Amino acid sequence: MMYLDHFGLQQAPFRITPHTEFFFAGANRGATLEALCYAITHDEGIVKVSGEVGSGKTMLCRMLLEKLPDNVETVYLANPTLSRDEILLAIAAELRIPLPEERSHLLLRALQERLLEIYAAGRQVVALIDEAHAMPAEALEEIRLLSNLESSRHKLLQIVLFGQPELDQRLGESAMRQLNDRITHNFRLEPLHRRDVAGYLMFRLRAAGYRGPDLFTKGAIQLISKASEGLTRRINILADKALLAAFAEGGHQIDCRQVRAAVRDAQFKPIAGRVGVRWAWAAAAATGLCTIVALAYLAGRHDAGSTAAAPLPISTLPDGAAPLSSPAEVVSSVAAVPAAVHRESGSPVAETTGAALSLTLAERIAASQNWLKRTPDNHYFIQLLVTDAGSQREVADFIANNSRSLDLRQLRVYRSSFGGKERLGVIYGDYASREQANAALATLGEISPSSRPYVRPVARLRSARLSEGSESKALRQ
């Protein structure tokens, strides 16, 4: 990032993807994490965590995955649109349960038997379900039934639901009262109070390596607090843009002027159902951080010196090249852009990256299958995306949209059959240990909003049932 050296930072302090080394324990977040761990390991009801978009629910979920004791096995379900049968299949795949041929009436029994085995070994299983507010009604009913699985003395599966405030509304409906009655702990992630925003900003800066005095003035902090409505994701976005604005001007402190520019560029809408924040900056609509980014780019070129290679402007295309009409075209045909540009500077790495970008979906699937054959079971990867097999355009768009932040040589696509439905999965990296995979996850660039990356072992994929496809033989998600 352009401004890191300017402010003495070792890494970007305000990324919006959840990285656990940036977990802010203030504003009751740390206490909530401790209470969640206690509730999961000492209680037997369903736990619910709700909060507005961008309030930190996914970060809290990631912290749970790291903080829960070793005797707790976790199942992370990031796709809220799973049907009731797909939920069973997903849990079965994570727990390495052989799937019976007649799944409809035998799968639940097989799941209970496996949970009993885990319980007898002195271990516990917890299912963390993200975006639970978007789950179909039948899937929520399946969650209730799963909560009934028990031994003679204890529940066999602990369930934690993460969702937006709509989850509270749905569970308040009369049709959901049986599920609602099983929730023994309710946690609500509230937006940061204004007094907490200053501490949050400084914490993130310190975690990124900053060792200087306060960067944000009191006025700037007040504006960030008001414009963000206390939501940590919005705070991160505004702080990042304000840092970029200060860098473009050559300054080392962020005041109200840079924050106003950030607010204009972010164009946040007030959260529904709350007192709206209204920004009316006179004569401000015509300007924004587009100008700031351009200035920052020029400042970066000036600081780097005339002999250094400057970053490539987004608008740069080879002579005679027509603009692309969609991100999908990038995957299939635009490899010549980065490859041609870097061939001029003699960069073989860039040429390789350009070639990786031009791979077709079928080629990626075949290459991924070859990778799987030679990769040990005890290695790990990062799951980036799972979608229906018919959504090939979504996969292509996802790859194109993240081509700048990911090493495309480490990106793989597999095809699988899941619950009778064909699916496509996008995975990333190859790591010898979970610790290495988590470290890589923490350093990933910004990923598309449709993705909620998490770490998975290769063995979980290999142990799932293979499915024959017209393009490749791949693995069940």
CSV table of C-alpha atoms in Angstrom, one decimal:
chain,number,residue,atom,x,y,z
A,1,MET,CA,0.0,0.0,0.0
A,2,MET,CA,1.3,3.4,-1.0
A,3,TYR,CA,1.3,5.1,2.4
A,4,LEU,CA,2.9,2.5,4.6
A,5,ASP,CA,6.5,3.8,4.6
A,6,HIS,CA,5.2,7.4,4.8
A,7,PHE,CA,3.5,6.7,8.2
A,8,GLY,CA,6.1,4.1,9.4
A,9,LEU,CA,3.7,1.1,9.1
A,10,GLN,CA,4.7,-2.5,8.6
A,11,GLN,CA,1.3,-3.5,7.1
A,12,ALA,CA,-2.1,-2.0,6.2
A,13,PRO,CA,-3.9,-1.1,9.5
A,14,PHE,CA,-7.4,-0.7,8.3
A,15,ARG,CA,-8.2,-3.7,6.0
A,16,ILE,CA,-11.8,-4.7,6.1
A,17,THR,CA,-11.2,-8.4,5.8
A,18,PRO,CA,-11.0,-10.1,9.3
A,19,HIS,CA,-7.4,-10.6,10.5
A,20,THR,CA,-7.3,-11.9,14.0
A,21,GLU,CA,-4.1,-10.0,15.0
A,22,PHE,CA,-6.2,-6.9,14.6
A,23,PHE,CA,-8.9,-8.1,17.0
A,24,PHE,CA,-9.9,-5.1,19.2
A,25,ALA,CA,-10.7,-6.3,22.7
A,26,GLY,CA,-12.1,-3.0,23.8
A,27,ALA,CA,-15.8,-1.9,23.7
A,28,ASN,CA,-16.8,-5.2,25.3
A,29,ARG,CA,-15.5,-7.3,22.4
A,30,GLY,CA,-12.9,-9.1,24.5
A,31,ALA,CA,-15.4,-9.9,27.2
A,32,THR,CA,-17.9,-11.1,24.6
A,33,LEU,CA,-15.3,-13.5,23.2
A,34,GLU,CA,-14.5,-14.9,26.6
A,35,ALA,CA,-18.2,-15.3,27.4
A,36,LEU,CA,-18.7,-17.1,24.1
A,37,CYS,CA,-15.9,-19.5,24.8
A,38,TYR,CA,-17.4,-20.3,28.2
A,39,ALA,CA,-20.9,-20.7,26.8
A,40,ILE,CA,-19.7,-23.1,24.1
A,41,THR,CA,-17.6,-25.3,26.4
A,42,HIS,CA,-19.8,-25.3,29.5
A,43,ASP,CA,-23.4,-25.0,28.3
A,44,GLU,CA,-25.8,-27.0,26.1
A,45,GLY,CA,-28.1,-24.6,24.4
A,46,ILE,CA,-27.9,-22.8,21.1
A,47,VAL,CA,-25.8,-19.5,21.2
A,48,LYS,CA,-26.8,-16.5,19.1
A,49,VAL,CA,-24.6,-13.6,18.1
A,50,SER,CA,-26.3,-10.7,16.3
A,51,GLY,CA,-25.1,-7.3,15.0
A,52,GLU,CA,-25.3,-4.9,12.2
A,53,VAL,CA,-23.4,-5.4,8.9
A,54,GLY,CA,-19.8,-4.5,9.6
A,55,SER,CA,-20.0,-4.7,13.4
A,56,GLY,CA,-17.4,-7.4,13.7
A,57,LYS,CA,-19.3,-10.7,13.7
A,58,THR,CA,-17.1,-12.5,11.3
A,59,MET,CA,-14.0,-11.3,13.2
A,60,LEU,CA,-15.5,-12.7,16.4
A,61,CYS,CA,-16.2,-16.0,14.6
A,62,ARG,CA,-12.5,-16.2,13.4
A,63,MET,CA,-11.3,-15.5,16.9
A,64,LEU,CA,-13.4,-18.4,18.2
A,65,LEU,CA,-11.9,-20.7,15.7
A,66,GLU,CA,-8.5,-19.9,17.1
A,67,LYS,CA,-9.3,-19.5,20.8
A,68,LEU,CA,-11.4,-22.6,21.5
A,69,PRO,CA,-9.5,-25.4,23.3
A,70,ASP,CA,-7.9,-28.2,21.3
A,71,ASN,CA,-10.5,-30.7,22.4
A,72,VAL,CA,-13.2,-28.8,20.5
A,73,GLU,CA,-13.7,-29.7,16.9
A,74,THR,CA,-15.2,-26.9,14.8
A,75,VAL,CA,-17.5,-27.0,11.8
A,76,TYR,CA,-17.7,-23.7,10.0
A,77,LEU,CA,-20.7,-23.1,7.7
A,78,ALA,CA,-20.3,-20.0,5.7
A,79,ASN,CA,-23.0,-20.5,3.1
A,80,PRO,CA,-26.4,-19.5,4.5
A,81,THR,CA,-28.4,-20.8,1.5
A,82,LEU,CA,-27.8,-24.4,2.2
A,83,SER,CA,-31.0,-26.6,2.4
A,84,ARG,CA,-31.7,-28.8,5.4
A,85,ASP,CA,-30.1,-31.8,3.6
A,86,GLU,CA,-27.1,-29.8,2.5
A,87,ILE,CA,-26.5,-28.8,6.1
A,88,LEU,CA,-26.3,-32.4,7.2
A,89,LEU,CA,-24.0,-33.2,4.3
A,90,ALA,CA,-21.7,-30.3,5.1
A,91,ILE,CA,-21.4,-31.3,8.7
A,92,ALA,CA,-20.9,-34.9,7.7
A,93,ALA,CA,-18.1,-33.9,5.3
A,94,GLU,CA,-16.3,-31.9,7.9
A,95,LEU,CA,-16.5,-34.8,10.4
A,96,ARG,CA,-15.4,-37.3,7.8
A,97,ILE,CA,-18.5,-39.4,8.0
A,98,PRO,CA,-19.0,-42.0,5.2
A,99,LEU,CA,-22.2,-41.0,3.4
A,100,PRO,CA,-24.8,-43.8,3.2
A,101,GLU,CA,-26.4,-44.6,-0.1
A,102,GLU,CA,-29.9,-43.8,1.1
A,103,ARG,CA,-29.0,-40.5,2.7
A,104,SER,CA,-32.4,-39.2,3.5
A,105,HIS,CA,-33.1,-41.4,6.5
A,106,LEU,CA,-29.7,-42.8,7.4
A,107,LEU,CA,-27.5,-39.6,7.3
A,108,LEU,CA,-28.9,-38.2,10.6
A,109,ARG,CA,-28.3,-41.6,12.3
A,110,ALA,CA,-24.7,-41.7,10.9
A,111,LEU,CA,-24.1,-38.2,12.2
A,112,GLN,CA,-25.3,-39.1,15.7
A,113,GLU,CA,-23.1,-42.2,15.8
A,114,ARG,CA,-20.1,-40.1,14.8
A,115,LEU,CA,-20.9,-37.5,17.4
A,116,LEU,CA,-21.1,-40.2,20.0
A,117,GLU,CA,-17.7,-41.5,19.0
A,118,ILE,CA,-16.2,-38.0,19.3
A,119,TYR,CA,-17.9,-37.5,22.7
A,120,ALA,CA,-16.6,-40.8,24.0
A,121,ALA,CA,-13.1,-39.7,23.0
A,122,GLY,CA,-13.5,-36.7,25.3
A,123,ARG,CA,-14.0,-34.2,22.5
A,124,GLN,CA,-16.7,-31.7,21.6
A,125,VAL,CA,-18.1,-30.5,18.3
A,126,VAL,CA,-19.4,-27.0,17.7
A,127,ALA,CA,-21.0,-25.7,14.5
A,128,LEU,CA,-20.4,-22.0,13.8
A,129,ILE,CA,-23.1,-20.8,11.3
A,130,ASP,CA,-22.4,-17.5,9.6
A,131,GLU,CA,-25.1,-15.2,8.1
A,132,ALA,CA,-27.8,-17.3,9.8
A,133,HIS,CA,-30.4,-14.5,9.2
A,134,ALA,CA,-30.4,-15.5,5.5
A,135,MET,CA,-31.1,-19.2,6.1
A,136,PRO,CA,-34.3,-20.8,4.7
A,137,ALA,CA,-37.0,-21.6,7.2
A,138,GLU,CA,-36.5,-25.4,6.6
A,139,ALA,CA,-32.7,-25.0,7.3
A,140,LEU,CA,-33.4,-23.2,10.6
A,141,GLU,CA,-35.8,-26.0,11.5
A,142,GLU,CA,-33.0,-28.5,10.8
A,143,ILE,CA,-30.8,-26.6,13.2
A,144,ARG,CA,-33.4,-27.1,15.9
A,145,LEU,CA,-33.5,-30.8,15.2
A,146,LEU,CA,-29.7,-31.0,15.3
A,147,SER,CA,-29.7,-29.4,18.7
A,148,ASN,CA,-31.7,-32.4,19.9
A,149,LEU,CA,-28.9,-34.9,19.3
A,150,GLU,CA,-27.6,-36.0,22.7
A,151,SER,CA,-26.2,-38.8,24.7
A,152,SER,CA,-27.8,-40.0,27.9
A,153,ARG,CA,-26.3,-36.9,29.7
A,154,HIS,CA,-25.1,-34.3,27.3
A,155,LYS,CA,-25.8,-32.6,24.0
A,156,LEU,CA,-23.6,-33.9,21.2
A,157,LEU,CA,-23.5,-30.8,19.0
A,158,GLN,CA,-23.1,-27.2,20.2
A,159,ILE,CA,-24.5,-24.6,17.7
A,160,VAL,CA,-23.6,-20.9,17.4
A,161,LEU,CA,-25.6,-18.7,15.1
A,162,PHE,CA,-24.1,-15.4,13.7
A,163,GLY,CA,-26.5,-13.0,12.0
A,164,GLN,CA,-27.7,-9.5,11.3
A,165,PRO,CA,-30.6,-8.0,13.4
A,166,GLU,CA,-33.0,-9.7,11.0
A,167,LEU,CA,-32.1,-13.0,12.8
A,168,ASP,CA,-33.7,-11.6,16.0
A,169,GLN,CA,-36.8,-10.7,14.1
A,170,ARG,CA,-37.1,-14.1,12.4
A,171,LEU,CA,-36.6,-16.0,15.7
A,172,GLY,CA,-39.3,-13.8,17.2
A,173,GLU,CA,-41.9,-15.2,14.8
A,174,SER,CA,-44.4,-17.7,16.2
A,175,ALA,CA,-43.3,-20.3,13.7
A,176,MET,CA,-39.8,-20.1,15.1
A,177,ARG,CA,-40.7,-20.3,18.8
A,178,GLN,CA,-39.4,-23.8,19.3
A,179,LEU,CA,-36.0,-22.9,18.0
A,180,ASN,CA,-36.0,-19.6,19.9
A,181,ASP,CA,-36.7,-21.4,23.1
A,182,ARG,CA,-33.5,-23.4,22.7
A,183,ILE,CA,-31.3,-20.3,22.6
A,184,THR,CA,-29.7,-20.0,26.0
A,185,HIS,CA,-27.3,-17.2,25.3
A,186,ASN,CA,-27.8,-14.0,23.3
A,187,PHE,CA,-24.9,-11.7,22.4
A,188,ARG,CA,-25.3,-8.4,20.6
A,189,LEU,CA,-22.4,-6.6,19.0
A,190,GLU,CA,-23.2,-3.0,19.4
A,191,PRO,CA,-21.5,-0.2,17.4
A,192,LEU,CA,-18.5,1.5,19.0
A,193,HIS,CA,-19.3,4.5,21.2
A,194,ARG,CA,-17.6,7.7,20.2
A,195,ARG,CA,-15.3,7.3,23.2
A,196,ASP,CA,-14.1,3.9,21.9
A,197,VAL,CA,-13.3,5.0,18.4
A,198,ALA,CA,-10.1,6.8,19.3
A,199,GLY,CA,-8.8,3.7,21.1
A,200,TYR,CA,-9.8,1.5,18.2
A,201,LEU,CA,-8.0,3.6,15.7
A,202,MET,CA,-4.8,3.7,17.7
A,203,PHE,CA,-5.0,0.0,18.5
A,204,ARG,CA,-5.1,-0.8,14.7
A,205,LEU,CA,-2.2,1.5,14.0
A,206,ARG,CA,-0.1,0.0,16.8
A,207,ALA,CA,-0.9,-3.5,15.6
A,208,ALA,CA,0.3,-2.5,12.1
A,209,GLY,CA,3.6,-1.3,13.5
A,210,TYR,CA,3.0,2.4,14.0
A,211,ARG,CA,5.1,3.9,16.9
A,212,GLY,CA,4.5,7.6,16.6
A,213,PRO,CA,2.1,10.1,18.3
A,214,ASP,CA,-1.6,10.2,17.6
A,215,LEU,CA,-2.3,10.5,13.8
A,216,PHE,CA,-6.0,11.5,14.1
A,217,THR,CA,-7.0,14.8,15.6
A,218,LYS,CA,-10.0,14.9,18.0
A,219,GLY,CA,-12.1,16.5,15.3
A,220,ALA,CA,-11.2,13.9,12.8
A,221,ILE,CA,-12.1,11.1,15.3
A,222,GLN,CA,-15.5,12.7,16.0
A,223,LEU,CA,-16.3,12.9,12.2
A,224,ILE,CA,-15.2,9.3,11.7
A,225,SER,CA,-17.4,8.2,14.6
A,226,LYS,CA,-20.4,10.1,13.3
A,227,ALA,CA,-20.1,9.1,9.7
A,228,SER,CA,-19.4,5.4,10.5
A,229,GLU,CA,-22.2,5.1,13.1
A,230,GLY,CA,-19.7,3.2,15.1
A,231,LEU,CA,-19.5,0.2,12.7
A,232,THR,CA,-15.9,-1.1,12.6
A,233,ARG,CA,-15.9,-1.9,8.9
A,234,ARG,CA,-17.0,1.7,8.1
A,235,ILE,CA,-14.4,3.1,10.5
A,236,ASN,CA,-11.7,1.1,8.7
A,237,ILE,CA,-12.8,2.3,5.3
A,238,LEU,CA,-12.9,6.0,6.4
A,239,ALA,CA,-9.6,5.7,8.2
A,240,ASP,CA,-7.9,4.1,5.2
A,241,LYS,CA,-9.1,6.8,2.8
A,242,ALA,CA,-8.1,9.5,5.2
A,243,LEU,CA,-4.6,8.1,5.5
A,244,LEU,CA,-4.4,8.0,1.7
A,245,ALA,CA,-5.5,11.7,1.5
A,246,ALA,CA,-2.9,12.8,4.0
A,247,PHE,CA,-0.2,10.9,2.2
A,248,ALA,CA,-1.2,12.5,-1.1
A,249,GLU,CA,-0.8,15.9,0.5
A,250,GLY,CA,2.5,15.0,2.1
A,251,GLY,CA,1.1,15.4,5.7
A,252,HIS,CA,1.6,13.3,8.7
A,253,GLN,CA,-1.6,14.0,10.6
A,254,ILE,CA,-5.2,13.4,9.7
A,255,ASP,CA,-7.6,16.2,10.4
A,256,CYS,CA,-11.2,17.0,9.6
A,257,ARG,CA,-10.4,18.0,6.0
A,258,GLN,CA,-9.1,14.5,5.1
A,259,VAL,CA,-12.0,12.8,6.8
A,260,ARG,CA,-14.5,14.9,5.0
A,261,ALA,CA,-12.9,13.8,1.7
A,262,ALA,CA,-13.1,10.2,2.9
A,263,VAL,CA,-16.8,10.6,3.8
A,264,ARG,CA,-17.6,12.1,0.4
A,265,ASP,CA,-15.9,9.2,-1.4
A,266,ALA,CA,-17.4,6.4,0.8
A,267,GLN,CA,-21.0,7.6,0.3
A,268,PHE,CA,-22.4,5.5,3.2
A,269,LYS,CA,-26.1,5.3,3.7
A,270,PRO,CA,-27.6,5.5,7.2
A,271,ILE,CA,-28.4,2.2,8.8
A,272,ALA,CA,-32.1,1.5,8.6
A,273,GLY,CA,-34.0,1.7,11.8
A,274,ARG,CA,-31.5,4.0,13.5
A,275,VAL,CA,-31.1,7.7,13.7
A,276,GLY,CA,-29.6,8.5,10.4
A,277,VAL,CA,-26.3,10.3,9.9
A,278,ARG,CA,-26.7,13.1,7.4
A,279,TRP,CA,-23.7,14.7,5.7
A,280,ALA,CA,-24.2,17.9,3.8
A,281,TRP,CA,-20.9,19.1,2.6
A,282,ALA,CA,-21.4,22.3,0.5
A,283,ALA,CA,-20.0,22.0,-3.0
A,284,ALA,CA,-18.5,18.6,-2.2
A,285,ALA,CA,-20.2,16.2,-4.5
A,286,ALA,CA,-18.0,17.0,-7.5
A,287,THR,CA,-14.8,16.0,-5.7
A,288,GLY,CA,-13.6,12.8,-3.9
A,289,LEU,CA,-10.8,10.5,-3.4
A,290,CYS,CA,-10.4,9.8,-7.1
A,291,THR,CA,-8.4,13.0,-7.1
A,292,ILE,CA,-6.6,11.9,-4.0
A,293,VAL,CA,-5.7,8.6,-5.4
A,294,ALA,CA,-4.2,10.2,-8.5
A,295,LEU,CA,-2.2,12.6,-6.3
A,296,ALA,CA,-1.1,9.7,-4.1
A,297,TYR,CA,0.1,7.8,-7.2
A,298,LEU,CA,2.1,10.7,-8.4
A,299,ALA,CA,3.5,11.2,-4.9
A,300,GLY,CA,4.5,7.5,-4.8
A,301,ARG,CA,6.3,7.9,-8.2
A,302,HIS,CA,8.1,11.0,-6.9
A,303,ASP,CA,9.3,9.3,-3.7
A,304,ALA,CA,10.4,6.2,-5.5
A,305,GLY,CA,12.7,8.1,-7.8
A,306,SER,CA,13.0,8.2,-11.5
A,307,THR,CA,14.8,4.9,-11.8
A,308,ALA,CA,12.2,2.9,-9.8
A,309,ALA,CA,9.3,1.1,-11.5
A,310,ALA,CA,6.1,3.0,-10.8
A,311,PRO,CA,2.8,1.3,-10.1
A,312,LEU,CA,0.7,0.7,-13.2
A,313,PRO,CA,-2.3,3.0,-13.4
A,314,ILE,CA,-5.6,1.0,-13.6
A,315,SER,CA,-6.5,2.6,-16.9
A,316,THR,CA,-3.4,1.5,-18.7
A,317,LEU,CA,-4.0,-0.8,-21.7
A,318,PRO,CA,-1.8,-1.8,-24.6
A,319,ASP,CA,-2.0,0.3,-27.7
A,320,GLY,CA,-5.1,-0.5,-29.7
A,321,ALA,CA,-6.7,-2.6,-26.9
A,322,ALA,CA,-10.4,-2.1,-26.4
A,323,PRO,CA,-11.9,-1.7,-22.9
A,324,LEU,CA,-13.3,-4.9,-21.4
A,325,SER,CA,-17.0,-5.1,-21.1
A,326,SER,CA,-17.0,-7.4,-18.0
A,327,PRO,CA,-14.7,-9.0,-15.4
A,328,ALA,CA,-15.4,-12.4,-16.9
A,329,GLU,CA,-13.6,-11.3,-20.1
A,330,VAL,CA,-10.5,-10.6,-18.0
A,331,VAL,CA,-10.3,-14.3,-17.1
A,332,SER,CA,-10.6,-15.5,-20.6
A,333,SER,CA,-8.7,-13.0,-22.7
A,334,VAL,CA,-6.9,-10.1,-20.9
A,335,ALA,CA,-3.7,-11.9,-19.9
A,336,ALA,CA,-2.0,-9.9,-22.6
A,337,VAL,CA,-2.5,-6.7,-20.5
A,338,PRO,CA,-0.3,-7.6,-17.5
A,339,ALA,CA,2.0,-9.9,-19.5
A,340,ALA,CA,2.6,-7.4,-22.3
A,341,VAL,CA,3.2,-4.5,-19.9
A,342,HIS,CA,5.7,-6.5,-17.8
A,343,ARG,CA,7.4,-8.0,-20.8
A,344,GLU,CA,8.7,-4.6,-21.5
A,345,SER,CA,10.4,-4.5,-18.1
A,346,GLY,CA,11.5,-8.1,-18.4
A,347,SER,CA,9.5,-9.6,-15.5
A,348,PRO,CA,9.1,-13.4,-15.9
A,349,VAL,CA,7.0,-13.5,-12.7
A,350,ALA,CA,4.5,-11.1,-14.2
A,351,GLU,CA,4.4,-13.1,-17.4
A,352,THR,CA,3.6,-16.2,-15.3
A,353,THR,CA,0.9,-14.3,-13.5
A,354,GLY,CA,-0.5,-13.2,-16.8
A,355,ALA,CA,-0.6,-16.8,-18.0
A,356,ALA,CA,-2.4,-17.8,-14.8
A,357,LEU,CA,-5.0,-15.2,-15.4
A,358,SER,CA,-5.8,-16.5,-18.8
A,359,LEU,CA,-6.5,-20.1,-17.7
A,360,THR,CA,-10.0,-21.3,-18.6
A,361,LEU,CA,-12.2,-22.8,-15.9
A,362,ALA,CA,-11.7,-26.3,-17.3
A,363,GLU,CA,-8.0,-25.9,-17.2
A,364,ARG,CA,-8.1,-24.7,-13.6
A,365,ILE,CA,-10.2,-27.6,-12.6
A,366,ALA,CA,-7.8,-30.1,-14.3
A,367,ALA,CA,-4.8,-28.4,-12.7
A,368,SER,CA,-6.4,-28.5,-9.3
A,369,GLN,CA,-7.1,-32.2,-9.6
A,370,ASN,CA,-3.4,-32.8,-10.4
A,371,TRP,CA,-2.4,-30.7,-7.4
A,372,LEU,CA,-4.7,-32.7,-5.1
A,373,LYS,CA,-3.2,-36.0,-6.2
A,374,ARG,CA,0.3,-35.0,-5.1
A,375,THR,CA,-0.6,-33.0,-2.0
A,376,PRO,CA,-0.4,-34.7,1.5
A,377,ASP,CA,-3.6,-35.1,3.6
A,378,ASN,CA,-2.0,-33.1,6.4
A,379,HIS,CA,-1.6,-29.9,4.3
A,380,TYR,CA,-4.1,-27.0,4.5
A,381,PHE,CA,-5.6,-24.5,2.1
A,382,ILE,CA,-7.9,-21.4,2.2
A,383,GLN,CA,-11.5,-21.9,1.0
A,384,LEU,CA,-12.5,-18.7,-0.8
A,385,LEU,CA,-15.8,-19.4,-2.5
A,386,VAL,CA,-18.4,-22.1,-3.0
A,387,THR,CA,-21.2,-21.7,-5.5
A,388,ASP,CA,-23.6,-23.7,-7.8
A,389,ALA,CA,-21.9,-25.3,-10.8
A,390,GLY,CA,-24.1,-23.2,-13.1
A,391,SER,CA,-22.6,-20.0,-11.7
A,392,GLN,CA,-19.4,-20.2,-13.8
A,393,ARG,CA,-19.7,-16.5,-14.6
A,394,GLU,CA,-19.7,-15.8,-10.8
A,395,VAL,CA,-16.4,-17.8,-10.5
A,396,ALA,CA,-14.9,-16.0,-13.4
A,397,ASP,CA,-15.9,-12.6,-12.0
A,398,PHE,CA,-14.5,-13.6,-8.6
A,399,ILE,CA,-11.1,-14.5,-10.1
A,400,ALA,CA,-11.0,-11.3,-12.1
A,401,ASN,CA,-12.1,-9.1,-9.3
A,402,ASN,CA,-9.4,-10.5,-7.0
A,403,SER,CA,-6.6,-10.8,-9.6
A,404,ARG,CA,-4.7,-7.9,-8.1
A,405,SER,CA,-4.8,-9.1,-4.4
A,406,LEU,CA,-4.2,-12.8,-5.0
A,407,ASP,CA,-1.4,-14.8,-6.6
A,408,LEU,CA,-3.4,-16.5,-9.3
A,409,ARG,CA,-0.8,-19.3,-9.5
A,410,GLN,CA,-2.0,-20.4,-6.0
A,411,LEU,CA,-5.7,-20.2,-6.9
A,412,ARG,CA,-7.5,-23.5,-7.7
A,413,VAL,CA,-11.0,-24.4,-8.8
A,414,TYR,CA,-12.7,-27.8,-8.2
A,415,ARG,CA,-16.0,-29.2,-9.2
A,416,SER,CA,-18.1,-31.4,-6.8
A,417,SER,CA,-21.5,-33.0,-6.2
A,418,PHE,CA,-23.0,-31.8,-3.0
A,419,GLY,CA,-26.4,-32.9,-1.8
A,420,GLY,CA,-27.3,-33.9,-5.3
A,421,LYS,CA,-26.3,-30.5,-6.7
A,422,GLU,CA,-23.2,-29.8,-8.7
A,423,ARG,CA,-21.0,-27.1,-7.2
A,424,LEU,CA,-17.9,-25.2,-7.9
A,425,GLY,CA,-15.3,-24.3,-5.2
A,426,VAL,CA,-12.4,-21.8,-5.3
A,427,ILE,CA,-9.5,-22.5,-3.0
A,428,TYR,CA,-6.1,-20.9,-2.4
A,429,GLY,CA,-2.6,-21.9,-1.4
A,430,ASP,CA,-0.9,-25.0,-0.1
A,431,TYR,CA,0.4,-24.9,3.5
A,432,ALA,CA,2.2,-27.5,5.6
A,433,SER,CA,0.4,-26.6,8.8
A,434,ARG,CA,-2.7,-24.9,10.1
A,435,GLU,CA,-0.6,-22.2,11.6
A,436,GLN,CA,1.0,-21.4,8.3
A,437,ALA,CA,-2.5,-21.3,6.6
A,438,ASN,CA,-3.9,-19.0,9.3
A,439,ALA,CA,-0.8,-16.7,8.9
A,440,ALA,CA,-1.4,-16.6,5.2
A,441,LEU,CA,-5.1,-15.9,5.7
A,442,ALA,CA,-4.2,-12.9,7.9
A,443,THR,CA,-2.1,-11.4,5.1
A,444,LEU,CA,-4.5,-11.9,2.2
A,445,GLY,CA,-5.5,-8.7,0.4
A,446,GLU,CA,-9.1,-7.5,0.3
A,447,ILE,CA,-11.3,-10.2,-1.0
A,448,SER,CA,-14.6,-9.7,-2.8
A,449,PRO,CA,-17.6,-9.3,-0.4
A,450,SER,CA,-19.1,-12.6,-1.6
A,451,SER,CA,-16.2,-14.5,-0.1
A,452,ARG,CA,-15.7,-15.4,3.6
A,453,PRO,CA,-12.3,-17.2,3.5
A,454,TYR,CA,-11.5,-19.8,6.1
A,455,VAL,CA,-8.8,-22.5,6.5
A,456,ARG,CA,-9.5,-26.2,5.7
A,457,PRO,CA,-7.4,-29.4,5.7
A,458,VAL,CA,-6.8,-31.2,2.4
A,459,ALA,CA,-7.9,-34.4,4.1
A,460,ARG,CA,-11.4,-33.0,4.5
A,461,LEU,CA,-11.7,-32.7,0.7
A,462,ARG,CA,-10.0,-36.0,-0.1
A,463,SER,CA,-12.2,-38.0,2.4
A,464,ALA,CA,-15.4,-36.7,0.7
A,465,ARG,CA,-17.0,-38.7,-2.0
A,466,LEU,CA,-15.6,-38.2,-5.5
A,467,SER,CA,-18.0,-37.2,-8.3
A,468,GLU,CA,-17.6,-37.7,-12.0
A,469,GLY,CA,-18.1,-34.5,-14.1
A,470,SER,CA,-17.8,-33.8,-17.8
A,471,GLU,CA,-14.8,-31.5,-17.2
A,472,SER,CA,-13.1,-33.3,-14.3
A,473,LYS,CA,-13.3,-35.7,-11.4
A,474,ALA,CA,-13.4,-33.5,-8.4
A,475,LEU,CA,-14.2,-33.4,-4.7
A,476,ARG,CA,-17.3,-32.9,-2.6
A,477,GLN,CA,-17.3,-29.7,-0.7
